[in-house]
Amino acid sequence: MKIRSLLLTLVLALSFALAACDFDGGVEQGRCVAFDPTAKTLTIVVDVTHDQFNPHYSGGVHTYKLPPEARDMGPVPTVGGRLMVDLEKSSLLLYDPASKSVKELSVQFTDVEKNIGAKHPKVAGKTFPIVDKEKESVTIYSSRLEALITFKVPAPALDLPPYTWTAGDEMRIAFRNSDKGQAIRIMNVSKTNIFQK
């Protein structure tokens, strides 16, 4: 009986391996900066590190057509212009929709509270960003850094829309090499618990 189970497992593993060899495509991951349900498109700024613990959203800006089947699309993404907070360089990486490019904005961090989980009273049930025009500051919450961050920005930046300071969801897109602009499957990494049954 054990030999039979082992043989069945080996056959299944081999068939999966062969099926994977037939897939001529790729996968990209990055922050969602635009989502148009009418045009059925999704735009991301690509993570260049491919390291889930240390992502760097400074790659290309890529737009994909949504998968034809709704079941191949994960939860609707949150879009945002904030790509990264760099505490060491005192800067933010932002997506500029007008130029469709990534820009760096120098800021002055005035308060950084670390080890603030999403259920912490300082962030639970609150809406970010908080823009204070009198103090010329913006307060954001970074779930990835688990940090509540306040920084000063140049005066003209205070009039930018809240989208600018909001982090878009992390998206993973699979495509075929024959049509790289057409997603065959989209996973919302930020809103998908892969360990949930």
PDB file of C-alpha atoms in Angstrom:
ATOM      1  CA  MET A   1       0.000   0.000   0.000  1.00  0.00           C
ATOM      2  CA  LYS A   2       2.844   2.371   0.874  1.00  0.00           C
ATOM      3  CA  ILE A   3       4.578   1.703  -2.442  1.00  0.00           C
ATOM      4  CA  ARG A   4       1.359   2.395  -4.314  1.00  0.00           C
ATOM      5  CA  SER A   5       0.921   5.748  -2.503  1.00  0.00           C
ATOM      6  CA  LEU A   6       4.544   6.644  -3.172  1.00  0.00           C
ATOM      7  CA  LEU A   7       4.199   5.839  -6.886  1.00  0.00           C
ATOM      8  CA  LEU A   8       0.989   7.882  -7.109  1.00  0.00           C
ATOM      9  CA  THR A   9       2.716  10.844  -5.422  1.00  0.00           C
ATOM     10  CA  LEU A  10       5.674  10.606  -7.815  1.00  0.00           C
ATOM     11  CA  VAL A  11       3.383  10.457 -10.863  1.00  0.00           C
ATOM     12  CA  LEU A  12       1.425  13.504  -9.663  1.00  0.00           C
ATOM     13  CA  ALA A  13       4.632  15.444  -8.928  1.00  0.00           C
ATOM     14  CA  LEU A  14       6.014  14.574 -12.375  1.00  0.00           C
ATOM     15  CA  SER A  15       2.801  15.629 -14.131  1.00  0.00           C
ATOM     16  CA  PHE A  16       2.828  18.981 -12.289  1.00  0.00           C
ATOM     17  CA  ALA A  17       6.471  19.501 -13.233  1.00  0.00           C
ATOM     18  CA  LEU A  18       5.727  18.775 -16.891  1.00  0.00           C
ATOM     19  CA  ALA A  19       2.729  21.135 -16.849  1.00  0.00           C
ATOM     20  CA  ALA A  20       4.932  23.876 -15.387  1.00  0.00           C
ATOM     21  CA  CYS A  21       7.446  23.374 -18.209  1.00  0.00           C
ATOM     22  CA  ASP A  22       4.704  24.152 -20.727  1.00  0.00           C
ATOM     23  CA  PHE A  23       4.062  27.592 -19.187  1.00  0.00           C
ATOM     24  CA  ASP A  24       5.832  30.196 -21.307  1.00  0.00           C
ATOM     25  CA  GLY A  25       5.360  33.320 -19.269  1.00  0.00           C
ATOM     26  CA  GLY A  26       6.401  35.268 -16.236  1.00  0.00           C
ATOM     27  CA  VAL A  27       5.309  36.947 -13.024  1.00  0.00           C
ATOM     28  CA  GLU A  28       5.762  40.529 -11.855  1.00  0.00           C
ATOM     29  CA  GLN A  29       5.051  42.046  -8.477  1.00  0.00           C
ATOM     30  CA  GLY A  30       4.674  45.642  -7.406  1.00  0.00           C
ATOM     31  CA  ARG A  31       2.548  48.379  -5.881  1.00  0.00           C
ATOM     32  CA  CYS A  32      -0.809  49.237  -7.461  1.00  0.00           C
ATOM     33  CA  VAL A  33      -0.815  52.867  -8.617  1.00  0.00           C
ATOM     34  CA  ALA A  34      -3.882  52.752 -10.893  1.00  0.00           C
ATOM     35  CA  PHE A  35      -6.942  50.561 -11.358  1.00  0.00           C
ATOM     36  CA  ASP A  36      -9.651  51.202 -13.943  1.00  0.00           C
ATOM     37  CA  PRO A  37     -12.561  48.741 -13.666  1.00  0.00           C
ATOM     38  CA  THR A  38     -14.255  50.290 -16.720  1.00  0.00           C
ATOM     39  CA  ALA A  39     -11.225  49.951 -19.005  1.00  0.00           C
ATOM     40  CA  LYS A  40     -10.327  46.716 -17.139  1.00  0.00           C
ATOM     41  CA  THR A  41      -6.694  47.706 -16.532  1.00  0.00           C
ATOM     42  CA  LEU A  42      -4.313  47.635 -13.592  1.00  0.00           C
ATOM     43  CA  THR A  43      -1.018  49.551 -13.313  1.00  0.00           C
ATOM     44  CA  ILE A  44       1.852  48.700 -10.978  1.00  0.00           C
ATOM     45  CA  VAL A  45       5.321  50.017 -10.191  1.00  0.00           C
ATOM     46  CA  VAL A  46       7.527  46.927 -10.204  1.00  0.00           C
ATOM     47  CA  ASP A  47       9.508  45.723  -7.178  1.00  0.00           C
ATOM     48  CA  VAL A  48      13.106  45.358  -8.412  1.00  0.00           C
ATOM     49  CA  THR A  49      14.397  43.220  -5.512  1.00  0.00           C
ATOM     50  CA  HIS A  50      11.939  40.284  -5.590  1.00  0.00           C
ATOM     51  CA  ASP A  51      12.491  40.170  -1.804  1.00  0.00           C
ATOM     52  CA  GLN A  52       9.216  40.237   0.123  1.00  0.00           C
ATOM     53  CA  PHE A  53      10.946  41.506   3.269  1.00  0.00           C
ATOM     54  CA  ASN A  54      12.938  44.269   1.532  1.00  0.00           C
ATOM     55  CA  PRO A  55      11.021  45.374  -1.561  1.00  0.00           C
ATOM     56  CA  HIS A  56      12.137  48.360  -3.633  1.00  0.00           C
ATOM     57  CA  TYR A  57       9.399  49.835  -5.802  1.00  0.00           C
ATOM     58  CA  SER A  58      11.515  51.688  -8.315  1.00  0.00           C
ATOM     59  CA  GLY A  59      11.171  49.498 -11.392  1.00  0.00           C
ATOM     60  CA  GLY A  60       9.140  50.060 -14.512  1.00  0.00           C
ATOM     61  CA  VAL A  61       5.550  51.252 -14.611  1.00  0.00           C
ATOM     62  CA  HIS A  62       3.540  48.458 -16.248  1.00  0.00           C
ATOM     63  CA  THR A  63      -0.148  48.384 -17.184  1.00  0.00           C
ATOM     64  CA  TYR A  64      -1.986  45.088 -17.626  1.00  0.00           C
ATOM     65  CA  LYS A  65      -5.404  44.126 -18.958  1.00  0.00           C
ATOM     66  CA  LEU A  66      -7.417  42.286 -16.326  1.00  0.00           C
ATOM     67  CA  PRO A  67      -7.910  38.523 -16.766  1.00  0.00           C
ATOM     68  CA  PRO A  68     -10.958  37.625 -18.881  1.00  0.00           C
ATOM     69  CA  GLU A  69     -12.355  35.438 -16.070  1.00  0.00           C
ATOM     70  CA  ALA A  70     -13.364  37.174 -12.813  1.00  0.00           C
ATOM     71  CA  ARG A  71     -12.188  34.141 -10.804  1.00  0.00           C
ATOM     72  CA  ASP A  72      -8.589  34.876 -11.912  1.00  0.00           C
ATOM     73  CA  MET A  73      -8.669  38.303 -10.263  1.00  0.00           C
ATOM     74  CA  GLY A  74      -8.119  38.697  -6.527  1.00  0.00           C
ATOM     75  CA  PRO A  75      -9.743  41.333  -4.290  1.00  0.00           C
ATOM     76  CA  VAL A  76     -10.105  44.816  -5.806  1.00  0.00           C
ATOM     77  CA  PRO A  77      -6.884  46.727  -5.053  1.00  0.00           C
ATOM     78  CA  THR A  78      -6.388  49.880  -3.052  1.00  0.00           C
ATOM     79  CA  VAL A  79      -4.492  52.326  -5.261  1.00  0.00           C
ATOM     80  CA  GLY A  80      -1.984  54.883  -4.060  1.00  0.00           C
ATOM     81  CA  GLY A  81       0.952  56.999  -5.017  1.00  0.00           C
ATOM     82  CA  ARG A  82       3.203  56.233  -2.044  1.00  0.00           C
ATOM     83  CA  LEU A  83       5.648  53.535  -3.053  1.00  0.00           C
ATOM     84  CA  MET A  84       8.241  53.575  -0.287  1.00  0.00           C
ATOM     85  CA  VAL A  85       9.293  55.351   2.892  1.00  0.00           C
ATOM     86  CA  ASP A  86      13.070  55.582   3.285  1.00  0.00           C
ATOM     87  CA  LEU A  87      13.781  56.563   6.900  1.00  0.00           C
ATOM     88  CA  GLU A  88      17.549  56.565   6.407  1.00  0.00           C
ATOM     89  CA  LYS A  89      17.518  58.892   3.382  1.00  0.00           C
ATOM     90  CA  SER A  90      14.657  61.065   4.733  1.00  0.00           C
ATOM     91  CA  SER A  91      12.703  60.626   1.526  1.00  0.00           C
ATOM     92  CA  LEU A  92       9.633  59.092  -0.035  1.00  0.00           C
ATOM     93  CA  LEU A  93       9.315  57.392  -3.405  1.00  0.00           C
ATOM     94  CA  LEU A  94       6.077  58.527  -5.042  1.00  0.00           C
ATOM     95  CA  TYR A  95       4.289  57.746  -8.277  1.00  0.00           C
ATOM     96  CA  ASP A  96       3.392  60.812 -10.318  1.00  0.00           C
ATOM     97  CA  PRO A  97       0.262  60.075 -12.413  1.00  0.00           C
ATOM     98  CA  ALA A  98       0.827  63.123 -14.645  1.00  0.00           C
ATOM     99  CA  SER A  99       4.257  62.003 -15.867  1.00  0.00           C
ATOM    100  CA  LYS A 100       3.593  58.291 -15.180  1.00  0.00           C
ATOM    101  CA  SER A 101       6.953  58.027 -13.456  1.00  0.00           C
ATOM    102  CA  VAL A 102       8.535  57.449 -10.043  1.00  0.00           C
ATOM    103  CA  LYS A 103       9.807  60.512  -8.186  1.00  0.00           C
ATOM    104  CA  GLU A 104      11.746  60.992  -4.983  1.00  0.00           C
ATOM    105  CA  LEU A 105      10.566  63.619  -2.487  1.00  0.00           C
ATOM    106  CA  SER A 106      12.855  64.793   0.329  1.00  0.00           C
ATOM    107  CA  VAL A 107      11.019  65.155   3.636  1.00  0.00           C
ATOM    108  CA  GLN A 108      11.852  65.931   7.239  1.00  0.00           C
ATOM    109  CA  PHE A 109      10.679  63.207   9.614  1.00  0.00           C
ATOM    110  CA  THR A 110       9.421  64.779  12.837  1.00  0.00           C
ATOM    111  CA  ASP A 111       8.014  61.700  14.556  1.00  0.00           C
ATOM    112  CA  VAL A 112       8.485  57.987  13.881  1.00  0.00           C
ATOM    113  CA  GLU A 113       6.780  55.506  16.203  1.00  0.00           C
ATOM    114  CA  LYS A 114       7.787  51.925  15.475  1.00  0.00           C
ATOM    115  CA  ASN A 115       6.229  48.589  16.504  1.00  0.00           C
ATOM    116  CA  ILE A 116       2.719  49.938  15.914  1.00  0.00           C
ATOM    117  CA  GLY A 117       0.560  47.045  14.715  1.00  0.00           C
ATOM    118  CA  ALA A 118      -2.662  47.553  12.752  1.00  0.00           C
ATOM    119  CA  LYS A 119      -4.748  46.929  15.923  1.00  0.00           C
ATOM    120  CA  HIS A 120      -2.868  49.532  17.990  1.00  0.00           C
ATOM    121  CA  PRO A 121      -5.205  52.248  19.393  1.00  0.00           C
ATOM    122  CA  LYS A 122      -3.203  54.953  17.616  1.00  0.00           C
ATOM    123  CA  VAL A 123      -4.116  53.540  14.176  1.00  0.00           C
ATOM    124  CA  ALA A 124      -7.087  51.164  14.570  1.00  0.00           C
ATOM    125  CA  GLY A 125     -10.226  52.652  13.022  1.00  0.00           C
ATOM    126  CA  LYS A 126      -8.406  55.785  11.851  1.00  0.00           C
ATOM    127  CA  THR A 127      -8.045  57.051   8.297  1.00  0.00           C
ATOM    128  CA  PHE A 128      -4.661  58.013   6.915  1.00  0.00           C
ATOM    129  CA  PRO A 129      -3.059  60.160   5.600  1.00  0.00           C
ATOM    130  CA  ILE A 130      -3.664  63.061   7.963  1.00  0.00           C
ATOM    131  CA  VAL A 131      -2.591  66.329   6.326  1.00  0.00           C
ATOM    132  CA  ASP A 132      -2.038  69.259   8.707  1.00  0.00           C
ATOM    133  CA  LYS A 133      -1.609  72.437   6.652  1.00  0.00           C
ATOM    134  CA  GLU A 134      -0.889  74.593   9.713  1.00  0.00           C
ATOM    135  CA  LYS A 135       2.060  72.441  10.766  1.00  0.00           C
ATOM    136  CA  GLU A 136       2.934  71.695   7.102  1.00  0.00           C
ATOM    137  CA  SER A 137       3.034  68.005   7.962  1.00  0.00           C
ATOM    138  CA  VAL A 138       1.609  64.680   6.837  1.00  0.00           C
ATOM    139  CA  THR A 139       1.019  61.655   9.071  1.00  0.00           C
ATOM    140  CA  ILE A 140       0.867  58.190   7.522  1.00  0.00           C
ATOM    141  CA  TYR A 141       0.729  54.624   8.774  1.00  0.00           C
ATOM    142  CA  SER A 142       2.982  52.022   7.152  1.00  0.00           C
ATOM    143  CA  SER A 143       1.737  48.497   7.820  1.00  0.00           C
ATOM    144  CA  ARG A 144       4.879  47.018   6.247  1.00  0.00           C
ATOM    145  CA  LEU A 145       7.160  49.011   8.569  1.00  0.00           C
ATOM    146  CA  GLU A 146       4.610  48.841  11.410  1.00  0.00           C
ATOM    147  CA  ALA A 147       5.263  52.537  11.946  1.00  0.00           C
ATOM    148  CA  LEU A 148       3.250  55.706  12.490  1.00  0.00           C
ATOM    149  CA  ILE A 149       5.205  58.407  10.688  1.00  0.00           C
ATOM    150  CA  THR A 150       4.877  62.201  10.627  1.00  0.00           C
ATOM    151  CA  PHE A 151       6.955  64.336   8.283  1.00  0.00           C
ATOM    152  CA  LYS A 152       7.192  67.887   6.999  1.00  0.00           C
ATOM    153  CA  VAL A 153       6.900  68.473   3.266  1.00  0.00           C
ATOM    154  CA  PRO A 154       7.503  71.496   1.017  1.00  0.00           C
ATOM    155  CA  ALA A 155       4.437  73.800   1.126  1.00  0.00           C
ATOM    156  CA  PRO A 156       3.260  73.051  -2.462  1.00  0.00           C
ATOM    157  CA  ALA A 157       3.102  69.321  -1.632  1.00  0.00           C
ATOM    158  CA  LEU A 158       0.407  69.951   1.000  1.00  0.00           C
ATOM    159  CA  ASP A 159      -2.118  70.498  -1.796  1.00  0.00           C
ATOM    160  CA  LEU A 160      -1.441  67.109  -3.379  1.00  0.00           C
ATOM    161  CA  PRO A 161      -4.402  64.673  -3.185  1.00  0.00           C
ATOM    162  CA  PRO A 162      -4.530  62.048  -0.380  1.00  0.00           C
ATOM    163  CA  TYR A 163      -3.761  59.428  -3.084  1.00  0.00           C
ATOM    164  CA  THR A 164      -0.161  60.736  -3.085  1.00  0.00           C
ATOM    165  CA  TRP A 165       0.453  59.648   0.519  1.00  0.00           C
ATOM    166  CA  THR A 166      -1.505  56.364   0.330  1.00  0.00           C
ATOM    167  CA  ALA A 167       0.302  53.062  -0.261  1.00  0.00           C
ATOM    168  CA  GLY A 168      -1.276  50.945  -2.993  1.00  0.00           C
ATOM    169  CA  ASP A 169      -1.748  47.219  -2.500  1.00  0.00           C
ATOM    170  CA  GLU A 170       1.006  44.773  -3.410  1.00  0.00           C
ATOM    171  CA  MET A 171      -0.058  42.939  -6.572  1.00  0.00           C
ATOM    172  CA  ARG A 172       1.331  39.825  -8.292  1.00  0.00           C
ATOM    173  CA  ILE A 173       0.576  39.429 -12.003  1.00  0.00           C
ATOM    174  CA  ALA A 174       1.116  36.339 -14.154  1.00  0.00           C
ATOM    175  CA  PHE A 175       1.281  36.728 -17.940  1.00  0.00           C
ATOM    176  CA  ARG A 176       2.245  34.822 -21.071  1.00  0.00           C
ATOM    177  CA  ASN A 177       5.320  35.954 -23.022  1.00  0.00           C
ATOM    178  CA  SER A 178       3.254  36.012 -26.213  1.00  0.00           C
ATOM    179  CA  ASP A 179       1.093  38.825 -24.715  1.00  0.00           C
ATOM    180  CA  LYS A 180       2.838  40.468 -21.749  1.00  0.00           C
ATOM    181  CA  GLY A 181       0.174  43.166 -21.432  1.00  0.00           C
ATOM    182  CA  GLN A 182      -2.612  40.654 -20.752  1.00  0.00           C
ATOM    183  CA  ALA A 183      -2.731  39.293 -17.204  1.00  0.00           C
ATOM    184  CA  ILE A 184      -3.807  35.670 -16.961  1.00  0.00           C
ATOM    185  CA  ARG A 185      -4.009  35.790 -13.165  1.00  0.00           C
ATOM    186  CA  ILE A 186      -3.786  38.603 -10.606  1.00  0.00           C
ATOM    187  CA  MET A 187      -3.226  38.111  -6.882  1.00  0.00           C
ATOM    188  CA  ASN A 188      -3.734  40.897  -4.367  1.00  0.00           C
ATOM    189  CA  VAL A 189      -0.895  39.978  -2.016  1.00  0.00           C
ATOM    190  CA  SER A 190      -1.888  42.663   0.516  1.00  0.00           C
ATOM    191  CA  LYS A 191      -5.421  41.301   0.880  1.00  0.00           C
ATOM    192  CA  THR A 192      -4.854  37.563   0.425  1.00  0.00           C
ATOM    193  CA  ASN A 193      -4.022  35.236   3.272  1.00  0.00           C
ATOM    194  CA  ILE A 194      -2.371  32.246   1.565  1.00  0.00           C
ATOM    195  CA  PHE A 195      -2.489  30.281   4.828  1.00  0.00           C
ATOM    196  CA  GLN A 196      -6.263  30.576   5.178  1.00  0.00           C
ATOM    197  CA  LYS A 197      -8.218  27.472   4.140  1.00  0.00           C
TER     198      LYS A 197
END
